[in-house]
mmCIF file of C-alpha atoms in Angstrom:
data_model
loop_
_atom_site.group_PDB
_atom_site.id
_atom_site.type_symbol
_atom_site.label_atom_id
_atom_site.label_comp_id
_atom_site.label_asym_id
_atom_site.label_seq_id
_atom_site.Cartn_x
_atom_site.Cartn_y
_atom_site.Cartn_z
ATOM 1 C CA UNK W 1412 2.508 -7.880 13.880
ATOM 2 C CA UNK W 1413 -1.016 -6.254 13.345
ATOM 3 C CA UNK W 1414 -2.900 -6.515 10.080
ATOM 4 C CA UNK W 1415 -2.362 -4.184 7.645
ATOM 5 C CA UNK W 1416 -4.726 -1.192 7.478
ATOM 6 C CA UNK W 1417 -6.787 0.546 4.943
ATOM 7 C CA UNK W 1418 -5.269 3.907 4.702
ATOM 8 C CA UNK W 1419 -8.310 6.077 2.816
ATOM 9 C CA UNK W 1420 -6.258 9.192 1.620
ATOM 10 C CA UNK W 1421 -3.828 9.040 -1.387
ATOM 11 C CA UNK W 1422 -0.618 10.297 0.229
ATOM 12 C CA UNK W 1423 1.836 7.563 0.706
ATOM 13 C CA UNK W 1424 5.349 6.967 1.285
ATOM 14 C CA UNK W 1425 7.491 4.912 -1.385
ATOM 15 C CA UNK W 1426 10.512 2.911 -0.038
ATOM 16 C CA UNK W 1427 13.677 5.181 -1.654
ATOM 17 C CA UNK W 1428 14.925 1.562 -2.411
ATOM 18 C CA UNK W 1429 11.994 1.833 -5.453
ATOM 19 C CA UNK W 1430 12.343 5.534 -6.036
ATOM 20 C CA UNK W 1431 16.098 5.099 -7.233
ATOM 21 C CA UNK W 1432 16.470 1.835 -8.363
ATOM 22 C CA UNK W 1433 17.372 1.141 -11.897
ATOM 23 C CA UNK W 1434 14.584 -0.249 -13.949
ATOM 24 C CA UNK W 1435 12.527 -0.127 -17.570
ATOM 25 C CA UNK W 1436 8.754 -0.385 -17.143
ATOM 26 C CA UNK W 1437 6.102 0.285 -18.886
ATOM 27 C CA UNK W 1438 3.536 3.263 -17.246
ATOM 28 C CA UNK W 1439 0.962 0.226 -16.804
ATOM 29 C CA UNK W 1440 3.566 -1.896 -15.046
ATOM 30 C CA UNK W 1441 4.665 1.039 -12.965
ATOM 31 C CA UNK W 1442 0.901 1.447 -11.619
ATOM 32 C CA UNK W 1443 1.091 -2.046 -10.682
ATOM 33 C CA UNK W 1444 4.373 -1.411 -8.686
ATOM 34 C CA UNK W 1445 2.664 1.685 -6.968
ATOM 35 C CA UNK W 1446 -0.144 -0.520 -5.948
ATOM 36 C CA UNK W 1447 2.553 -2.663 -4.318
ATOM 37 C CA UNK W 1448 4.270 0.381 -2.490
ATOM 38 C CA UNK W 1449 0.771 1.431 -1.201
ATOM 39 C CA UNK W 1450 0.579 -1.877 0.175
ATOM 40 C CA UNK W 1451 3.828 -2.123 1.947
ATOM 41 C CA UNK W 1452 2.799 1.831 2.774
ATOM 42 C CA UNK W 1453 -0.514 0.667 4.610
ATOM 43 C CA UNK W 1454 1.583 -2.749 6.012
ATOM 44 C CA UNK W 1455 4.183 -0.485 7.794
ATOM 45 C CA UNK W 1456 1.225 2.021 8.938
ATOM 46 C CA UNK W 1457 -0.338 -1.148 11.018
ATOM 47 C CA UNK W 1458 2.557 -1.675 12.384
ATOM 48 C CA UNK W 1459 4.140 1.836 13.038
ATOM 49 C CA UNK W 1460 5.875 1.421 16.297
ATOM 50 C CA UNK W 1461 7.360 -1.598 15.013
ATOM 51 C CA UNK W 1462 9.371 -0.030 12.012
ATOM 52 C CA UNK W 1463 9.947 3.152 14.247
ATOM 53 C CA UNK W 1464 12.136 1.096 16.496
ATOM 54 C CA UNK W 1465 13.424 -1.775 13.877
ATOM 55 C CA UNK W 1466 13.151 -0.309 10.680
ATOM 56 C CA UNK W 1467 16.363 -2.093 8.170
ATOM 57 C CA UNK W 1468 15.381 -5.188 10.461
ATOM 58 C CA UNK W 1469 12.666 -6.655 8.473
ATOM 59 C CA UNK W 1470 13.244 -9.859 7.095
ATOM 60 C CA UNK W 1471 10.964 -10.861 4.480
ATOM 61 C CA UNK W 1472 10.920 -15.007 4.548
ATOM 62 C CA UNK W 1473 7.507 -15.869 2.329
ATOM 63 C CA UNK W 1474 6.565 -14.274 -0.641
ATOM 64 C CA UNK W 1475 3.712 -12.642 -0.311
ATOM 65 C CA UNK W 1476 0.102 -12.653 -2.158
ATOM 66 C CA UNK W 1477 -2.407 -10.246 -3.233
ATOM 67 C CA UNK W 1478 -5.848 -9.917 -4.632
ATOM 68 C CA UNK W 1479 -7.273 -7.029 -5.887
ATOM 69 C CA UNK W 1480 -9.696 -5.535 -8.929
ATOM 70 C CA UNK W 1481 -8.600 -4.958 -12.442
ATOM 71 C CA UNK W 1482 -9.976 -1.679 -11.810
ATOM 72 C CA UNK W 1483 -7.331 -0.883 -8.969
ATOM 73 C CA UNK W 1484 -4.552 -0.641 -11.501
ATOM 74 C CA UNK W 1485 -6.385 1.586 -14.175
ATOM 75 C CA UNK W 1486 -5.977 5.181 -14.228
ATOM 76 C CA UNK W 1487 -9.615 7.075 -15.115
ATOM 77 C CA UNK W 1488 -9.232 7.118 -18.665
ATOM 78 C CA UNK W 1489 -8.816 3.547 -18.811
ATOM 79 C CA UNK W 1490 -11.948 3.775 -16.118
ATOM 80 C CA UNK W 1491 -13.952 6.237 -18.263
ATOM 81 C CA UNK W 1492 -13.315 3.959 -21.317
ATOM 82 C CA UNK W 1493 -14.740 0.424 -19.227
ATOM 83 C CA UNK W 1494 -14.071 -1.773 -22.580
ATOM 84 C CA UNK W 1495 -12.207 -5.056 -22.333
ATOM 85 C CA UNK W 1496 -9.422 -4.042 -24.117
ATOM 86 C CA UNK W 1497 -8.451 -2.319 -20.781
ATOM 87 C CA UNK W 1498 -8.698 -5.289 -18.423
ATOM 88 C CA UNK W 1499 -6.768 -6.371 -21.086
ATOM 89 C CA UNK W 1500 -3.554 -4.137 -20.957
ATOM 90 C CA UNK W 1501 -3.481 -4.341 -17.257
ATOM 91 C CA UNK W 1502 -3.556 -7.951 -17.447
ATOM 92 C CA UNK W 1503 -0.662 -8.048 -20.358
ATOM 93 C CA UNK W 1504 1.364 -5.753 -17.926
ATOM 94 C CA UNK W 1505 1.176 -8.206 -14.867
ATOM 95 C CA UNK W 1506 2.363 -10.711 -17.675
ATOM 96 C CA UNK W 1507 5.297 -9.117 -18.450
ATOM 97 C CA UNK W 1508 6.414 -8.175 -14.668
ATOM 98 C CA UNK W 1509 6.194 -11.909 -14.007
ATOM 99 C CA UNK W 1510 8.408 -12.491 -16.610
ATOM 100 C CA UNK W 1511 10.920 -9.746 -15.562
ATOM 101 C CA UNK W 1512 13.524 -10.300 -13.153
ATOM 102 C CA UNK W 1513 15.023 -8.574 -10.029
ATOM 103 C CA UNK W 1514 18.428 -8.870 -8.394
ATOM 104 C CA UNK W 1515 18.926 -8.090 -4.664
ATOM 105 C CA UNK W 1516 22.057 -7.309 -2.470
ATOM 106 C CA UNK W 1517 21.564 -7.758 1.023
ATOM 107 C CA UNK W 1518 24.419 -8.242 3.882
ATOM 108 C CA UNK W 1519 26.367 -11.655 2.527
ATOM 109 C CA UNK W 1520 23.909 -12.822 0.415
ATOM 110 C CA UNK W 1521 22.746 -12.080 -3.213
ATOM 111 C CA UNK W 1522 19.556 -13.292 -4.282
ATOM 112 C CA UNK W 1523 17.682 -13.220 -8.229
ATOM 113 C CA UNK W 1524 14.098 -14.148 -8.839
ATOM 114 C CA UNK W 1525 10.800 -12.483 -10.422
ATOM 115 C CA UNK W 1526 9.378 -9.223 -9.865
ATOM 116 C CA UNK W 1527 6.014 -10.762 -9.392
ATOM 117 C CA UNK W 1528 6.070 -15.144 -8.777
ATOM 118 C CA UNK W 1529 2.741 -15.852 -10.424
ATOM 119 C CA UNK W 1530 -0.974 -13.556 -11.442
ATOM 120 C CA UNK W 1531 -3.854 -15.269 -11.904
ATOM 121 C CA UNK W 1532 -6.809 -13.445 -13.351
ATOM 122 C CA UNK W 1533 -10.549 -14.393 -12.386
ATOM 123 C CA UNK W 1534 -12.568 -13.034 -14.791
ATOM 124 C CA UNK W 1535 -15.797 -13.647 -13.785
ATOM 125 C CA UNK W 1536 -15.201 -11.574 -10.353
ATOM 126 C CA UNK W 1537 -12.868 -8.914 -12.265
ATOM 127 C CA UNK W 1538 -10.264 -9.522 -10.119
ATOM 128 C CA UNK W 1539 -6.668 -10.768 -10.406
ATOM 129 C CA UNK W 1540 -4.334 -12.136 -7.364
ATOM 130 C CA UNK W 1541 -0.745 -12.179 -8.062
ATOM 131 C CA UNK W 1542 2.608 -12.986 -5.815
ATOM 132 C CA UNK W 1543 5.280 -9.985 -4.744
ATOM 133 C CA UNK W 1544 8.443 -11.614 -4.389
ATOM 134 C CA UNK W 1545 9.861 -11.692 -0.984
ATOM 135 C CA UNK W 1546 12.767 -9.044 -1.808
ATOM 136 C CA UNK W 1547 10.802 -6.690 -3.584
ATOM 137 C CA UNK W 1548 8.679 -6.467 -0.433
ATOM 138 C CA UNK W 1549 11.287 -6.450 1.524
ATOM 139 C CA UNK W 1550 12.494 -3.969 -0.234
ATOM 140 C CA UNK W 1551 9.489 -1.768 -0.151
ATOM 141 C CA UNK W 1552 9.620 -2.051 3.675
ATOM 142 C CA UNK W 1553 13.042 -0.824 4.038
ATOM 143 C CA UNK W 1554 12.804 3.062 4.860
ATOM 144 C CA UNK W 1555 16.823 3.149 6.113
ATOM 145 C CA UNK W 1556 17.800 4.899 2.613
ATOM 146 C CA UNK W 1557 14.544 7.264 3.163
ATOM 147 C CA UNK W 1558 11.257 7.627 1.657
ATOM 148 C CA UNK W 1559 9.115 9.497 -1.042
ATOM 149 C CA UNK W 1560 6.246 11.089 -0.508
ATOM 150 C CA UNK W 1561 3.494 10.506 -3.402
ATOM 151 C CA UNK W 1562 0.360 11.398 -4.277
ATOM 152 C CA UNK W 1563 -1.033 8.531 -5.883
ATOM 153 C CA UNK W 1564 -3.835 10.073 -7.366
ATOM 154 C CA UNK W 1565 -1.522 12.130 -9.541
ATOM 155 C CA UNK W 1566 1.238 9.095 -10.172
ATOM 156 C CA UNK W 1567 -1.585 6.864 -11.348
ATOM 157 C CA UNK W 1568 -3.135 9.571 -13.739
ATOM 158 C CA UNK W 1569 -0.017 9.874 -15.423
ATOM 159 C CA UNK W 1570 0.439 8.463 -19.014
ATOM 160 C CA UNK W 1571 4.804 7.821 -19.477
ATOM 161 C CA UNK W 1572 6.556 5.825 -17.240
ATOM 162 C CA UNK W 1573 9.104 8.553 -17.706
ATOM 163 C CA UNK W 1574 6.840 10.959 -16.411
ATOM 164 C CA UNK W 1575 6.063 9.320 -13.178
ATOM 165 C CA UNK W 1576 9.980 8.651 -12.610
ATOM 166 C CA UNK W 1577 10.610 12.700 -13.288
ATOM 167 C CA UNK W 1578 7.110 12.993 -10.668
ATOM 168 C CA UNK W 1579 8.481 10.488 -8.394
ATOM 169 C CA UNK W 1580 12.658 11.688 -8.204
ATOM 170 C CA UNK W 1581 11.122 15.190 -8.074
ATOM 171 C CA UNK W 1582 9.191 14.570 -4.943
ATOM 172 C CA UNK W 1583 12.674 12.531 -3.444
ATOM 173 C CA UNK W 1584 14.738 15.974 -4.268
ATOM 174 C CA UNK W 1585 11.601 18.325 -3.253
ATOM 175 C CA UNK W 1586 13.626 19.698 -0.222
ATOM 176 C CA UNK W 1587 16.844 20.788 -2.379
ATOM 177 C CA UNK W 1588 14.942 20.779 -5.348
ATOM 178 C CA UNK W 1589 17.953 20.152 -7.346
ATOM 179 C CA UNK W 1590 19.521 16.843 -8.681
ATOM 180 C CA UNK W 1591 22.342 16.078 -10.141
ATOM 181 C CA UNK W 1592 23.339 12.681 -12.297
ATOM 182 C CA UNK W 1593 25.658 11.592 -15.356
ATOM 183 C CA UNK W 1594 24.588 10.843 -18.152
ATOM 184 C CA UNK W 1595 25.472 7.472 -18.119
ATOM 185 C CA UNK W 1596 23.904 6.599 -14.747
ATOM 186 C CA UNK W 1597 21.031 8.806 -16.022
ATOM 187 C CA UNK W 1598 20.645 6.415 -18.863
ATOM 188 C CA UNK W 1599 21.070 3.260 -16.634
ATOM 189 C CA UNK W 1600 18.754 4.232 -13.761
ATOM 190 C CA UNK W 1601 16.107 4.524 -16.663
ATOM 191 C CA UNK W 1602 16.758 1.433 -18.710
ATOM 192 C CA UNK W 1603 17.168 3.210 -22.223
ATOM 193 C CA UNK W 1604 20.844 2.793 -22.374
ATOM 194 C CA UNK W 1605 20.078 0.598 -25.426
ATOM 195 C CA UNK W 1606 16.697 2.370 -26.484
ATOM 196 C CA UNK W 1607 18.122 5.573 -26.556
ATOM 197 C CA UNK W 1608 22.219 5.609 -27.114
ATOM 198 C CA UNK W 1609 22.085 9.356 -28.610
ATOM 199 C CA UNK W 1610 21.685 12.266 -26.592
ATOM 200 C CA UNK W 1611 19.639 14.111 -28.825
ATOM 201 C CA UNK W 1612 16.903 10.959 -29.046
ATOM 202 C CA UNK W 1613 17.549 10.600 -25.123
ATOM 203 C CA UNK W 1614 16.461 14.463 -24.783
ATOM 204 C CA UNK W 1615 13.666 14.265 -27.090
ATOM 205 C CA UNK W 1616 11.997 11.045 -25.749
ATOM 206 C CA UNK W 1617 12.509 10.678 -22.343
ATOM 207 C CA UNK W 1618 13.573 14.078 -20.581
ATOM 208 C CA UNK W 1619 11.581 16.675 -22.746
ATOM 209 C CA UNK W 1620 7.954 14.584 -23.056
ATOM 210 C CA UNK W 1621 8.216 13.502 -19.510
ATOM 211 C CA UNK W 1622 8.572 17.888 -18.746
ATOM 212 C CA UNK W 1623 5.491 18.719 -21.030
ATOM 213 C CA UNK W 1624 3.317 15.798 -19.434
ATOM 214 C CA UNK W 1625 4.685 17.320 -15.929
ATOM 215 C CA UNK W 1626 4.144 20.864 -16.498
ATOM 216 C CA UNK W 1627 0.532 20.240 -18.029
ATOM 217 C CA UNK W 1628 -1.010 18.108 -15.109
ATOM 218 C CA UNK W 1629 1.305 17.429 -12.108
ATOM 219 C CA UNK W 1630 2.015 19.938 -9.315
ATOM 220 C CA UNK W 1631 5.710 19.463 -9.653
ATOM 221 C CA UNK W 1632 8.186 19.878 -12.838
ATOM 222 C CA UNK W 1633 11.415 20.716 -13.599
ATOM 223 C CA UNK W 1634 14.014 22.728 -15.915
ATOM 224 C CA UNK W 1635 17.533 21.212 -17.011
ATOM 225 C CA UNK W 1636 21.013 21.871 -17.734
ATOM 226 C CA UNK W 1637 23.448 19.963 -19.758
ATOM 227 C CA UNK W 1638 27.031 19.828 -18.538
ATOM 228 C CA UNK W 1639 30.217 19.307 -21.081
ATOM 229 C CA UNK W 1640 33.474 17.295 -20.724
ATOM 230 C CA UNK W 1641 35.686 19.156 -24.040
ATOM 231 C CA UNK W 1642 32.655 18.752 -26.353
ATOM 232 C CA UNK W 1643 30.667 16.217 -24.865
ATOM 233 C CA UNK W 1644 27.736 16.001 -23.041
ATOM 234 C CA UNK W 1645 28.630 14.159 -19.290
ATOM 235 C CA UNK W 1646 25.776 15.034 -17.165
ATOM 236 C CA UNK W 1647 22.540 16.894 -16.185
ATOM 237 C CA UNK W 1648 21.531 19.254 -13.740
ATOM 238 C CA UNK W 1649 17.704 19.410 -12.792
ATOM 239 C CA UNK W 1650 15.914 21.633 -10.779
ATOM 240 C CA UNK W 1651 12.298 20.931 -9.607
ATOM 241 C CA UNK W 1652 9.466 23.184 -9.077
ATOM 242 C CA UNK W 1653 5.765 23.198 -8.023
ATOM 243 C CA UNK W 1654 2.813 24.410 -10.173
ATOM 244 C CA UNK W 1655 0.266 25.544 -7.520
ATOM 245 C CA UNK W 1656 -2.613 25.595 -10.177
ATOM 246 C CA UNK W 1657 -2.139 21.698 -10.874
ATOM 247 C CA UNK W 1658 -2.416 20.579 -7.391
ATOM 248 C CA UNK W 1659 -5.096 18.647 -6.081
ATOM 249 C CA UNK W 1660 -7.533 20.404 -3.589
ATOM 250 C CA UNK W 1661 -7.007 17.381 -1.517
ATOM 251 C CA UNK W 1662 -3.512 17.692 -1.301
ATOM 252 C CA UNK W 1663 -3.506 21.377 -0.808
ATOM 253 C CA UNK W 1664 -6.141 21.313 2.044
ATOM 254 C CA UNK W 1665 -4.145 17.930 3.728
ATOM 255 C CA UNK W 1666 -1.173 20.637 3.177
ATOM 256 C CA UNK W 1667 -2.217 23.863 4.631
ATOM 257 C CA UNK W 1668 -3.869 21.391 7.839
ATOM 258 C CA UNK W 1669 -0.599 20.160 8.314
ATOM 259 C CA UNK W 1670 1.022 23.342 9.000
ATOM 260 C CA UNK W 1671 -1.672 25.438 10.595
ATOM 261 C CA UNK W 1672 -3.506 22.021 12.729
ATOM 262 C CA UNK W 1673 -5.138 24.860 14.591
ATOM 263 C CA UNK W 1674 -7.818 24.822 11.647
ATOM 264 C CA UNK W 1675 -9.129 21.324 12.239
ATOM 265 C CA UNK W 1676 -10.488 21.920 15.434
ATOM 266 C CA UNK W 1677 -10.837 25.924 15.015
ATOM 267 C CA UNK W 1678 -13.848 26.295 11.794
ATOM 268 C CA UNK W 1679 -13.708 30.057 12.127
ATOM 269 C CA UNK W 1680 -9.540 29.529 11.221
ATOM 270 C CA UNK W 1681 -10.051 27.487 8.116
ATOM 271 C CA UNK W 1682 -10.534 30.392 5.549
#
């Protein structure tokens, strides 16, 4: 296979194998994560045709290693801020995701190791290298249960993990723009279960901040509907929308190109 690519613009596609998989993380571990889905993103780019014809097929049998600045996995507060304290929280977050684990289910086989196998900081070149662990890649270069389309400018700038998951499920649903999920598997596909075991707390701190975060900066949101078994909650319906005003100009522009191409080659059309 070819080398991976540098792919310059911020729209990528996420593996749906990371989009709805069940997990707690932190929103500095979950940059880390979107820095690995950009690289499988720019991986499966370099080798396009490949994964057009054998995508599923991809067998993953090294783990695989990474180096990159501090400064990759900092959104531009953290930037704007420059003090070591910041270096510092991104570094404390690769701690913890080597620390976590993963399970995997593949045909016949089961297989349990660490998110990330090792991350080694180098301080005096402000970088750190760290190890993806050959079934999380793997599993970020399996498209056959679809893909997510992301802007990663927004995803990084965003300060609750439960925000990007809302940002990231939205953008998975964006054609139906409508989702529905039980309670329960609500709570298990974001890890608060045990954080959060009443509805009302549930509500308050996941599902209503991760809205006002959404609805103040991100170009998609969403509205929601409890459901009742007798008199208990038993699931949620969601329905996503855009907010035009909080979309990048990027985006938009990469948008409108996309559906009128005519306007890339055709100046007196781009108005």
């Amino acid at each position: 296979m070819a080398r991976p690519l540098k792919v310059e613009n911020q729209m990528m596609q996420q593996s749906n194998y990371f989009t709805t998989a069940r997990y707690d993380y932190t929103a500095q571990e979950k940059r880390i994560l979107y820095r690995v889905a950009e690289k499988a993103y720019e991986y499966r780019m370099a080798n396009k045709e490949w994964f057009e014809q054998h995508d599923g097929e991809f067998v993953a049998n090294e783990h695989v290693s990474f180096t990159m600045p501090i400064t990759k996995f900092m959104n531009k507060e953290q930037l704007d801020n420059g003090s070591g304290e910041c270096y510092e929280q991104v570094v404390e977050a690769f701690k913890s995701l080597v620390d976590k684990r993963i399970s995997f289910r593949g045909k016949g086989c089961f297989s349990f190791g660490g998110i990330l196998n090792y991350a080694d900081q180098n301080k005096g070149e402000g970088t750190i290298s760290f190890m993806v662990h050959k079934f999380v890649w793997q599993s970020a270069l399996d498209f056959t249960k679809g893909f997510t389309k992301l802007d990663l400018v927004v995803a990084m700038e965003l300060k609750s993990a439960y925000s990007m998951r809302f940002f990231e499920i939205a953008k998975r649903w964006s054609d139906t723009k409508i989702w529905n999920i039980s309670v329960e598997n609500f709570k298990e596909m974001f890890g608060c279960k045990a954080k959060y075991p009443r509805l009302e707390s549930l509500k308050r701190c996941v599902i209503d901040n991760a809205k006002e975060e959404l609805d103040r900066v991100a170009p998609w949101s969403f509205s929601y509907e409890q459901h009742k078994v007798g008199r208990k909650v038993d699931s949620f319906t969601f329905y996503f929308y855009e907010i035009p005003k909080n979309k990048r100009e990027e985006a938009t522009h990469k948008e409108l190109l996309s559906k009128y191409p005519q306007a890339a080659i055709r100046p007196e059309t781009k108005d």
